Amino acid sequence: MIAPWRNAPVPAKLASAQQAMETALAYAPGMKVSSIAMPGSLFAGGHHYDVFLHGDTPLTSKLLMPVMINAADGSFTESRELPWYAKVLFLSKPLHFGDYGGMPLKIIWAVLDVITLGVLGSGLYLWLARRRPARALERPR
Amino acid sequence: MTSTPRHRSFGQIFLIPAIMALFVAFGLVSALLGDGIWDALSWFCLLVPVIAVAYYVGRRRSRRRTV
């Protein structure tokens, strides 16, 4: 999205971040601001504010939508939906950390973790126990 | 196909685990996509394997004591 602006001159005077945020919210009503990347930073390029919006349902609150705002005058430049693989990645984040679905789910998550640890531990024990008598038998030969 | 009384076919062995896997998959996703009733459904579904483990661990313990 920022490639066409690679050689454009950097604006000498910036529009305010407040103005950038308001432009982005007007473009996508009902969404909330997640973060704003300042011009010149890693996520925005030299010529734009990048306002990251997210929705307010359990599903859409995990999905970010970047809105590029012209840093010189605070006007709307471009916005895109995330590609499907990025959506899947964002949606799977709570599956990795187990930090969703309220306290009962977190407790069940912890119990399942302990059960998994038990399977790992008992498997390791069985493997070691099987190797030991085999070595003991080899020695007399 | 039962050559010995304890022999079980592939389907017999994996039918129950497959059903439990469906429950767990549904539980993991339902809490992800919704709130309220979906959270409660996910707690129920994810409790299925926990209860199964607790049941069989408990059964083995009590068997050991009596034998």
PDB file of N, CA and C in Angstrom, chain A residues 1-8 41-50 68 77-78 80:
ATOM      1  N   MET A   1       0.815  -1.218   0.000  1.00  0.00           N
ATOM      2  CA  MET A   1       0.000   0.000   0.000  1.00  0.00           C
ATOM      3  C   MET A   1       0.849   1.269   0.000  1.00  0.00           C
ATOM      4  N   ILE A   2       2.048   1.202   0.565  1.00  0.00           N
ATOM      5  CA  ILE A   2       2.856   2.421   0.640  1.00  0.00           C
ATOM      6  C   ILE A   2       3.848   2.511  -0.515  1.00  0.00           C
ATOM      7  N   ALA A   3       3.907   1.465  -1.358  1.00  0.00           N
ATOM      8  CA  ALA A   3       4.913   1.445  -2.425  1.00  0.00           C
ATOM      9  C   ALA A   3       4.814   2.657  -3.359  1.00  0.00           C
ATOM     10  N   PRO A   4       3.601   3.084  -3.809  1.00  0.00           N
ATOM     11  CA  PRO A   4       3.531   4.226  -4.745  1.00  0.00           C
ATOM     12  C   PRO A   4       4.078   5.520  -4.148  1.00  0.00           C
ATOM     13  N   TRP A   5       4.213   5.596  -2.830  1.00  0.00           N
ATOM     14  CA  TRP A   5       4.628   6.847  -2.171  1.00  0.00           C
ATOM     15  C   TRP A   5       6.114   6.853  -1.860  1.00  0.00           C
ATOM     16  N   ARG A   6       6.837   5.822  -2.359  1.00  0.00           N
ATOM     17  CA  ARG A   6       8.222   5.649  -1.938  1.00  0.00           C
ATOM     18  C   ARG A   6       9.057   6.900  -2.217  1.00  0.00           C
ATOM     19  N   ASN A   7       8.847   7.512  -3.390  1.00  0.00           N
ATOM     20  CA  ASN A   7       9.700   8.631  -3.780  1.00  0.00           C
ATOM     21  C   ASN A   7       9.037   9.992  -3.610  1.00  0.00           C
ATOM     22  N   ALA A   8       7.841  10.002  -3.017  1.00  0.00           N
ATOM     23  CA  ALA A   8       7.163  11.278  -2.796  1.00  0.00           C
ATOM     24  C   ALA A   8       7.877  12.068  -1.687  1.00  0.00           C
ATOM     25  N   SER A  41       7.198   5.972  11.004  1.00  0.00           N
ATOM     26  CA  SER A  41       7.436   4.779  11.822  1.00  0.00           C
ATOM     27  C   SER A  41       7.310   3.533  10.945  1.00  0.00           C
ATOM     28  N   LEU A  42       7.632   2.398  11.545  1.00  0.00           N
ATOM     29  CA  LEU A  42       7.746   1.150  10.804  1.00  0.00           C
ATOM     30  C   LEU A  42       6.433   0.764  10.113  1.00  0.00           C
ATOM     31  N   PHE A  43       5.294   1.036  10.738  1.00  0.00           N
ATOM     32  CA  PHE A  43       4.023   0.536  10.214  1.00  0.00           C
ATOM     33  C   PHE A  43       3.283   1.551   9.337  1.00  0.00           C
ATOM     34  N   ALA A  44       3.865   2.714   9.099  1.00  0.00           N
ATOM     35  CA  ALA A  44       3.101   3.740   8.404  1.00  0.00           C
ATOM     36  C   ALA A  44       3.768   4.281   7.134  1.00  0.00           C
ATOM     37  N   GLY A  45       5.073   4.187   7.003  1.00  0.00           N
ATOM     38  CA  GLY A  45       5.729   4.865   5.891  1.00  0.00           C
ATOM     39  C   GLY A  45       5.886   6.341   6.201  1.00  0.00           C
ATOM     40  N   GLY A  46       6.547   7.091   5.299  1.00  0.00           N
ATOM     41  CA  GLY A  46       6.914   8.465   5.612  1.00  0.00           C
ATOM     42  C   GLY A  46       5.817   9.487   5.414  1.00  0.00           C
ATOM     43  N   HIS A  47       4.749   9.127   4.686  1.00  0.00           N
ATOM     44  CA  HIS A  47       3.818  10.153   4.240  1.00  0.00           C
ATOM     45  C   HIS A  47       2.424  10.002   4.809  1.00  0.00           C
ATOM     46  N   HIS A  48       2.232   9.033   5.700  1.00  0.00           N
ATOM     47  CA  HIS A  48       0.869   8.749   6.162  1.00  0.00           C
ATOM     48  C   HIS A  48       0.828   8.429   7.651  1.00  0.00           C
ATOM     49  N   TYR A  49      -0.316   8.756   8.236  1.00  0.00           N
ATOM     50  CA  TYR A  49      -0.709   8.109   9.485  1.00  0.00           C
ATOM     51  C   TYR A  49      -1.333   6.769   9.097  1.00  0.00           C
ATOM     52  N   ASP A  50      -1.100   5.727   9.884  1.00  0.00           N
ATOM     53  CA  ASP A  50      -1.790   4.468   9.652  1.00  0.00           C
ATOM     54  C   ASP A  50      -2.636   4.182  10.886  1.00  0.00           C
ATOM     55  N   MET A  68      -5.095   4.224   5.823  1.00  0.00           N
ATOM     56  CA  MET A  68      -4.002   5.174   5.583  1.00  0.00           C
ATOM     57  C   MET A  68      -4.563   6.582   5.480  1.00  0.00           C
ATOM     58  N   THR A  77      -6.624   8.299   2.418  1.00  0.00           N
ATOM     59  CA  THR A  77      -5.860   7.841   1.263  1.00  0.00           C
ATOM     60  C   THR A  77      -6.329   6.476   0.785  1.00  0.00           C
ATOM     61  N   GLU A  78      -6.252   5.464   1.666  1.00  0.00           N
ATOM     62  CA  GLU A  78      -6.570   4.115   1.231  1.00  0.00           C
ATOM     63  C   GLU A  78      -6.829   3.229   2.437  1.00  0.00           C
ATOM     64  N   ARG A  80      -7.658  -1.180   3.292  1.00  0.00           N
ATOM     65  CA  ARG A  80      -7.876  -2.519   2.757  1.00  0.00           C
ATOM     66  C   ARG A  80      -8.282  -3.451   3.870  1.00  0.00           C
TER      67      ARG A  80
END
